[in-house]
Every structure is written in structure tokens, then in C-alpha cells.
Amino acid sequence: MKPYVIACLLFVVLMVNLVGCRKKPDDDPKKCKNCIVVYKPNIYIYPKQTLNLSVALSFPKGGRVVESIPTYGSGWNVTVTPEGKMNNQYDYLFYESEQPDEWQYKTGYTIARDSLEIFFNGNMKAYHFKANEIKDFVDYWIPLLTGHDYYHIYPQERPVIEELIKVRFSSAPEHFLRLFYVVKGTNTPSPLKPHAIGNTVPRTGYHAAEWGVVL
């Protein structure tokens, strides 16, 4: 075999080995393992006066933003009025994210499909969500939760959420209400250990609120 042919073969073998040693995306140690998606968290913000604000998310146990409106990039920069209008266009910051499935499944509710709207209206009101925030939730989610006779609903309050998703404000609100629901469809009305509502959050002064759903 001619010397230049041997040299070419050695080069090809070397390149194959190098490519094989390159780190694949799945080898990234920061990649979220066993992730689950939080769908449509909405962040509502009500400053006492019009405020230029930066808002950023972080994931202590791994995760990432997968959808957002307005575009998240490395964070949101918005001008917010006391009525909650952002950039004269948005009523809330929308995102979806993936993070480890470390939500609480110890306590919750079993709700019949036909009673979901009544349940969410009452439960969110008990947590001090505003009427417009509850309407946004009900209008979006009730039409989607139709595939099962019953639903197990596991509330996730702020201490649980903070372990997985943190929200940083350049000017922090005095009060920040956060509530996600893990929702699991079932055709068996098996009861769950009831969930006791934790400390409620005042909706006064400069305040913010967030809801979301984990399916």
C-alpha cells in the first residue's frame, strides 16, 4: 500500500475516534434528568407605580425554559403599570419549563370532571388569587381537562416551587403568591389525604402572583 494511502487511512481513523469522544448533549452534567414540564405558568405583577423591571428564572435542581411570551432569552425586561399591564401589551409573563419531578404527592384532592371549574374557582379564591387571574386559569384549563372521569389534584405551594423554580425580580415585590397544581387524570375516584391551605399571601402594596399546571 502506498504511503499516502496509509496516511489517509490513519487520518480517517483518528477523526472517527475524536468524533466518538466528543461530549453529546445528553452527557451534559447540567442537563435536567427525569424532567417534567410545568405548563403555562403566568406571572402577574402589580407595582404601586409604573416600574421598569427585570425578571429572571433559575432552576436550583436543573431545568430550563422551553416556551415564553414575551421572549425570555436570559430574562424579561418589562415596564409594568399598577394595573399589571406590561409593555402596553401583556397582562402577564408566560413561560413553560422543564425541571425534575420532585413535586409533592402526599396531599391533594380527587375532583370529578364536572366539578373542576367549581373546585378551581373556590380553591384559587381561597389562596387570594384575583378574579381576572382565576378567569385566565379556568378559561384555559377547563376545556383541556376532559379525558377522564376524575382528577387527582396536588397543590404545590411556594416552599415546594422554590426548591425547583426561583423567580428573581430586580425590584422584589412585597408579597408574591405562587401556586401550581399537579393534575393527574383517573377513572377511579380514590380519595387522597386532604391538602390544608398554607399561609395565604396578602394582595396589597407591590405584589405579584403566579399559577401553573403540571400534567
Tab-separated table of C-alpha atoms in Angstrom:
chain	number	residue	atom	x	y	z
A	1	MET	CA	0.000	0.000	0.000
A	2	LYS	CA	1.333	3.416	-0.929
A	3	PRO	CA	2.472	5.709	1.898
A	4	TYR	CA	-0.109	8.430	1.123
A	5	VAL	CA	-2.937	5.855	1.226
A	6	ILE	CA	-1.770	4.649	4.645
A	7	ALA	CA	-1.597	8.252	5.860
A	8	CYS	CA	-5.160	8.925	4.655
A	9	LEU	CA	-6.474	5.806	6.413
A	10	LEU	CA	-4.769	6.788	9.669
A	11	PHE	CA	-6.288	10.282	9.415
A	12	VAL	CA	-9.782	8.847	8.929
A	13	VAL	CA	-9.393	6.509	11.942
A	14	LEU	CA	-8.119	9.389	14.087
A	15	MET	CA	-11.067	11.638	13.145
A	16	VAL	CA	-13.599	8.877	13.894
A	17	ASN	CA	-12.097	8.405	17.345
A	18	LEU	CA	-12.151	12.136	18.027
A	19	VAL	CA	-15.799	12.438	16.996
A	20	GLY	CA	-16.673	9.448	19.162
A	21	CYS	CA	-15.072	11.147	22.165
A	22	ARG	CA	-16.928	14.415	21.787
A	23	LYS	CA	-19.462	15.105	24.532
A	24	LYS	CA	-23.006	14.544	23.346
A	25	PRO	CA	-25.808	16.848	24.554
A	26	ASP	CA	-27.180	14.041	26.749
A	27	ASP	CA	-23.802	13.871	28.506
A	28	ASP	CA	-24.149	17.448	29.769
A	29	PRO	CA	-23.972	17.237	33.578
A	30	LYS	CA	-26.263	20.295	33.829
A	31	LYS	CA	-28.996	18.677	31.732
A	32	CYS	CA	-32.179	18.106	33.692
A	33	LYS	CA	-32.659	14.412	34.422
A	34	ASN	CA	-36.126	12.835	34.732
A	35	CYS	CA	-37.725	16.173	33.957
A	36	ILE	CA	-41.392	17.052	33.831
A	37	VAL	CA	-42.938	20.142	32.254
A	38	VAL	CA	-44.787	22.909	34.070
A	39	TYR	CA	-47.354	24.188	31.595
A	40	LYS	CA	-48.349	27.814	31.191
A	41	PRO	CA	-47.199	29.448	34.388
A	42	ASN	CA	-48.471	33.024	34.301
A	43	ILE	CA	-46.719	35.669	36.391
A	44	TYR	CA	-48.874	38.696	37.227
A	45	ILE	CA	-47.167	41.796	38.620
A	46	TYR	CA	-48.790	44.818	40.270
A	47	PRO	CA	-46.370	47.582	41.319
A	48	LYS	CA	-47.571	50.616	43.249
A	49	GLN	CA	-46.387	52.847	40.410
A	50	THR	CA	-45.168	52.241	36.870
A	51	LEU	CA	-41.943	50.267	37.162
A	52	ASN	CA	-39.120	49.217	34.851
A	53	LEU	CA	-38.422	45.678	35.923
A	54	SER	CA	-36.106	42.777	35.122
A	55	VAL	CA	-37.381	39.272	35.903
A	56	ALA	CA	-35.268	36.105	35.692
A	57	LEU	CA	-35.845	32.416	36.385
A	58	SER	CA	-33.410	29.892	37.818
A	59	PHE	CA	-33.606	26.151	38.396
A	60	PRO	CA	-31.731	25.008	41.532
A	61	LYS	CA	-32.010	21.311	40.660
A	62	GLY	CA	-31.661	21.668	36.902
A	63	GLY	CA	-34.081	22.677	34.209
A	64	ARG	CA	-34.753	25.282	31.564
A	65	VAL	CA	-37.366	27.484	29.959
A	66	VAL	CA	-38.885	25.802	26.897
A	67	GLU	CA	-41.538	28.394	25.886
A	68	SER	CA	-42.121	32.048	26.733
A	69	ILE	CA	-44.124	35.160	25.840
A	70	PRO	CA	-42.605	37.698	25.591
A	71	THR	CA	-39.371	36.004	24.564
A	72	TYR	CA	-37.404	35.114	27.676
A	73	GLY	CA	-33.823	34.980	26.402
A	74	SER	CA	-31.724	35.495	29.536
A	75	GLY	CA	-34.605	37.213	31.322
A	76	TRP	CA	-37.514	39.587	30.823
A	77	ASN	CA	-37.197	43.372	30.833
A	78	VAL	CA	-40.605	44.984	31.080
A	79	THR	CA	-42.344	48.202	32.029
A	80	VAL	CA	-45.275	47.382	34.311
A	81	THR	CA	-48.175	49.641	35.294
A	82	PRO	CA	-50.040	49.428	38.633
A	83	GLU	CA	-52.875	47.687	36.762
A	84	GLY	CA	-50.464	44.920	35.757
A	85	LYS	CA	-50.094	45.793	32.077
A	86	MET	CA	-46.605	45.023	30.737
A	87	ASN	CA	-45.036	46.903	27.848
A	88	ASN	CA	-48.546	48.170	26.997
A	89	GLN	CA	-49.213	44.704	25.590
A	90	TYR	CA	-49.155	41.799	28.077
A	91	ASP	CA	-51.228	41.045	31.162
A	92	TYR	CA	-48.696	38.534	32.494
A	93	LEU	CA	-45.349	36.889	31.788
A	94	PHE	CA	-45.883	33.462	30.275
A	95	TYR	CA	-43.403	30.598	30.276
A	96	GLU	CA	-43.207	26.828	30.317
A	97	SER	CA	-40.273	24.976	31.815
A	98	GLU	CA	-38.880	21.540	32.493
A	99	GLN	CA	-37.373	20.563	35.853
A	100	PRO	CA	-37.102	17.389	37.969
A	101	ASP	CA	-40.340	15.736	39.055
A	102	GLU	CA	-39.916	16.490	42.749
A	103	TRP	CA	-43.375	17.876	43.415
A	104	GLN	CA	-45.379	16.908	46.482
A	105	TYR	CA	-47.783	13.991	46.020
A	106	LYS	CA	-48.718	13.448	49.675
A	107	THR	CA	-51.849	15.585	49.869
A	108	GLY	CA	-54.462	16.753	47.412
A	109	TYR	CA	-57.990	16.379	46.176
A	110	THR	CA	-59.978	13.985	43.993
A	111	ILE	CA	-62.361	16.005	41.843
A	112	ALA	CA	-64.960	14.820	39.348
A	113	ARG	CA	-64.519	16.224	35.860
A	114	ASP	CA	-67.835	18.102	36.008
A	115	SER	CA	-66.784	19.780	39.285
A	116	LEU	CA	-63.366	21.043	38.180
A	117	GLU	CA	-64.461	24.589	37.415
A	118	ILE	CA	-66.198	24.942	40.774
A	119	PHE	CA	-63.175	23.491	42.552
A	120	PHE	CA	-60.574	25.733	40.904
A	121	ASN	CA	-62.710	28.852	41.342
A	122	GLY	CA	-63.084	28.157	45.055
A	123	ASN	CA	-59.567	26.924	45.721
A	124	MET	CA	-57.818	29.758	43.920
A	125	LYS	CA	-60.053	32.303	45.614
A	126	ALA	CA	-59.096	30.799	48.977
A	127	TYR	CA	-55.438	31.383	48.085
A	128	HIS	CA	-56.284	35.039	47.277
A	129	PHE	CA	-55.951	34.963	43.510
A	130	LYS	CA	-57.762	37.828	41.821
A	131	ALA	CA	-60.858	37.351	39.684
A	132	ASN	CA	-59.006	38.044	36.415
A	133	GLU	CA	-56.254	35.561	37.319
A	134	ILE	CA	-58.789	32.849	38.156
A	135	LYS	CA	-60.691	33.524	34.934
A	136	ASP	CA	-57.485	33.170	32.901
A	137	PHE	CA	-56.843	29.805	34.583
A	138	VAL	CA	-60.374	28.447	34.207
A	139	ASP	CA	-60.804	29.644	30.617
A	140	TYR	CA	-57.587	27.931	29.569
A	141	TRP	CA	-57.573	24.716	31.563
A	142	ILE	CA	-61.177	23.555	31.945
A	143	PRO	CA	-61.620	22.903	28.191
A	144	LEU	CA	-58.444	20.793	28.238
A	145	LEU	CA	-59.257	18.595	31.241
A	146	THR	CA	-61.870	16.354	29.643
A	147	GLY	CA	-60.213	12.972	29.115
A	148	HIS	CA	-61.001	11.376	32.494
A	149	ASP	CA	-63.916	10.998	34.864
A	150	TYR	CA	-61.892	12.219	37.860
A	151	TYR	CA	-58.694	14.131	38.501
A	152	HIS	CA	-56.181	13.903	41.337
A	153	ILE	CA	-55.036	17.447	42.072
A	154	TYR	CA	-51.914	18.046	44.157
A	155	PRO	CA	-51.373	21.718	45.116
A	156	GLN	CA	-47.778	22.958	45.099
A	157	GLU	CA	-47.273	25.993	47.303
A	158	ARG	CA	-44.384	28.423	47.240
A	159	PRO	CA	-41.942	26.493	49.506
A	160	VAL	CA	-42.157	23.473	47.177
A	161	ILE	CA	-41.950	25.551	43.999
A	162	GLU	CA	-38.929	27.482	45.268
A	163	GLU	CA	-36.970	24.234	45.511
A	164	LEU	CA	-37.309	23.800	41.756
A	165	ILE	CA	-38.015	27.208	40.185
A	166	LYS	CA	-36.959	30.573	41.542
A	167	VAL	CA	-38.109	33.944	40.252
A	168	ARG	CA	-35.770	36.907	40.734
A	169	PHE	CA	-37.082	40.467	40.404
A	170	SER	CA	-34.746	43.458	40.062
A	171	SER	CA	-37.150	45.132	42.485
A	172	ALA	CA	-38.725	42.439	44.646
A	173	PRO	CA	-42.464	42.565	45.385
A	174	GLU	CA	-43.584	42.851	48.988
A	175	HIS	CA	-45.811	39.815	48.516
A	176	PHE	CA	-45.529	37.010	45.961
A	177	LEU	CA	-48.244	34.345	45.677
A	178	ARG	CA	-47.159	31.167	43.879
A	179	LEU	CA	-49.337	28.098	43.317
A	180	PHE	CA	-49.009	25.217	40.876
A	181	TYR	CA	-51.299	22.217	40.545
A	182	VAL	CA	-50.067	18.747	39.597
A	183	VAL	CA	-53.059	17.240	37.776
A	184	LYS	CA	-53.384	13.501	37.134
A	185	GLY	CA	-56.393	12.067	35.331
A	186	THR	CA	-58.020	8.910	36.698
A	187	ASN	CA	-61.240	6.953	36.213
A	188	THR	CA	-61.194	5.735	39.807
A	189	PRO	CA	-62.466	8.157	42.480
A	190	SER	CA	-59.949	7.057	45.100
A	191	PRO	CA	-59.627	9.684	47.863
A	192	LEU	CA	-56.377	11.473	48.692
A	193	LYS	CA	-55.175	12.768	52.022
A	194	PRO	CA	-56.730	16.260	52.112
A	195	HIS	CA	-54.459	19.233	51.489
A	196	ALA	CA	-54.565	22.039	54.050
A	197	ILE	CA	-54.078	25.502	52.564
A	198	GLY	CA	-50.898	27.064	53.908
A	199	ASN	CA	-50.305	30.691	54.833
A	200	THR	CA	-52.184	32.949	52.440
A	201	VAL	CA	-50.467	35.900	50.785
A	202	PRO	CA	-51.777	39.481	51.072
A	203	ARG	CA	-52.637	41.120	47.764
A	204	THR	CA	-51.677	44.614	48.851
A	205	GLY	CA	-48.873	47.041	48.076
A	206	TYR	CA	-46.430	45.959	45.386
A	207	HIS	CA	-47.392	42.327	44.851
A	208	ALA	CA	-47.196	39.514	42.318
A	209	ALA	CA	-48.863	36.173	41.718
A	210	GLU	CA	-48.152	33.069	39.661
A	211	TRP	CA	-50.112	29.955	38.765
A	212	GLY	CA	-49.200	26.934	36.654
A	213	VAL	CA	-50.097	23.291	35.967
A	214	VAL	CA	-48.036	20.112	35.878
A	215	LEU	CA	-49.603	17.258	33.904
